[in-house]
Amino acid sequence: MQNTLSFKMGDTKYVSKPFDFETMCIINDAHSADDKKGPLSICREAVGYMFEGTNATEDIINGLSPQTHALLCLDVWKLYIEALSSKKE
């Protein structure tokens, strides 16, 4: 199962590329930074990265309501925590 983010704006549904190692690194770097606290600020750049190369342009991502952007940040945070917690068997 590939883990993606999605949101709807108007009649269009936007779907990100899958959560990957680079997304993990972006979040981990932000998590380690002293100036970022909490998943909303830690995951902001990761949300933008996940939509790079999709039909959701930077202008669309930057124009999201604070509520939608917060929900996407929390969703990518959950993916990050799941990836950290997963065990290879």
XYZ file of C-alpha atoms in Angstrom:
89
model
C 0.000 0.000 0.000
C 1.366 3.386 -0.952
C 0.759 6.197 1.460
C -0.262 9.455 -0.171
C -1.921 12.690 0.872
C -4.975 14.110 -0.817
C -7.297 17.074 -0.650
C -10.153 18.442 -2.692
C -10.367 22.004 -3.973
C -13.469 22.844 -5.935
C -14.287 19.823 -8.071
C -10.674 18.668 -8.298
C -9.055 16.071 -6.073
C -5.301 16.417 -5.685
C -3.202 13.383 -4.751
C 0.434 13.554 -3.694
C 3.244 11.268 -4.685
C 3.868 8.447 -2.174
C 5.512 9.018 1.183
C 9.166 8.091 0.698
C 12.631 8.183 2.246
C 13.176 11.804 1.169
C 9.958 12.805 2.954
C 11.267 11.028 6.063
C 14.534 12.986 5.823
C 12.740 16.336 5.433
C 10.635 15.659 8.520
C 13.559 14.278 10.508
C 15.702 17.341 9.737
C 12.885 19.678 10.778
C 12.194 17.571 13.882
C 15.843 17.976 14.894
C 15.834 21.754 14.360
C 15.636 23.930 17.455
C 13.301 26.472 15.877
C 10.495 24.065 14.939
C 8.113 22.627 17.472
C 5.090 20.411 16.860
C 3.982 18.498 13.783
C 2.415 21.491 12.024
C 5.687 23.379 11.685
C 7.806 20.234 11.375
C 5.795 18.809 8.452
C 5.079 21.969 6.457
C 7.950 21.467 3.990
C 7.213 17.743 3.697
C 3.663 18.474 2.535
C 4.997 20.724 -0.214
C 7.570 18.102 -1.202
C 4.960 15.351 -1.456
C 2.957 17.409 -3.958
C 5.974 18.376 -6.120
C 5.514 17.110 -9.648
C 1.771 16.597 -9.245
C -1.079 18.679 -10.623
C -1.162 20.581 -7.293
C 1.132 23.488 -8.089
C 3.006 25.449 -5.441
C 0.394 28.207 -5.788
C -2.379 25.730 -5.002
C -0.522 24.352 -1.971
C 0.282 27.865 -0.710
C -3.363 28.849 -1.209
C -4.790 26.090 0.961
C -6.838 27.103 3.945
C -4.967 26.867 7.245
C -7.334 24.069 8.285
C -6.631 21.959 5.168
C -2.898 22.533 5.415
C -2.946 21.576 9.110
C -4.812 18.358 8.323
C -2.259 17.464 5.625
C 0.583 18.161 8.067
C -1.012 15.899 10.667
C -1.536 13.179 8.050
C 2.100 13.258 6.944
C 3.169 13.264 10.625
C 1.157 10.062 11.118
C 2.892 8.498 8.102
C 6.246 9.501 9.594
C 5.425 7.977 12.985
C 4.138 4.790 11.328
C 7.344 4.503 9.302
C 9.459 4.970 12.426
C 7.397 2.410 14.309
C 7.239 -0.246 11.601
C 9.253 -3.425 11.958
C 10.696 -5.419 9.118
C 9.976 -9.086 9.685
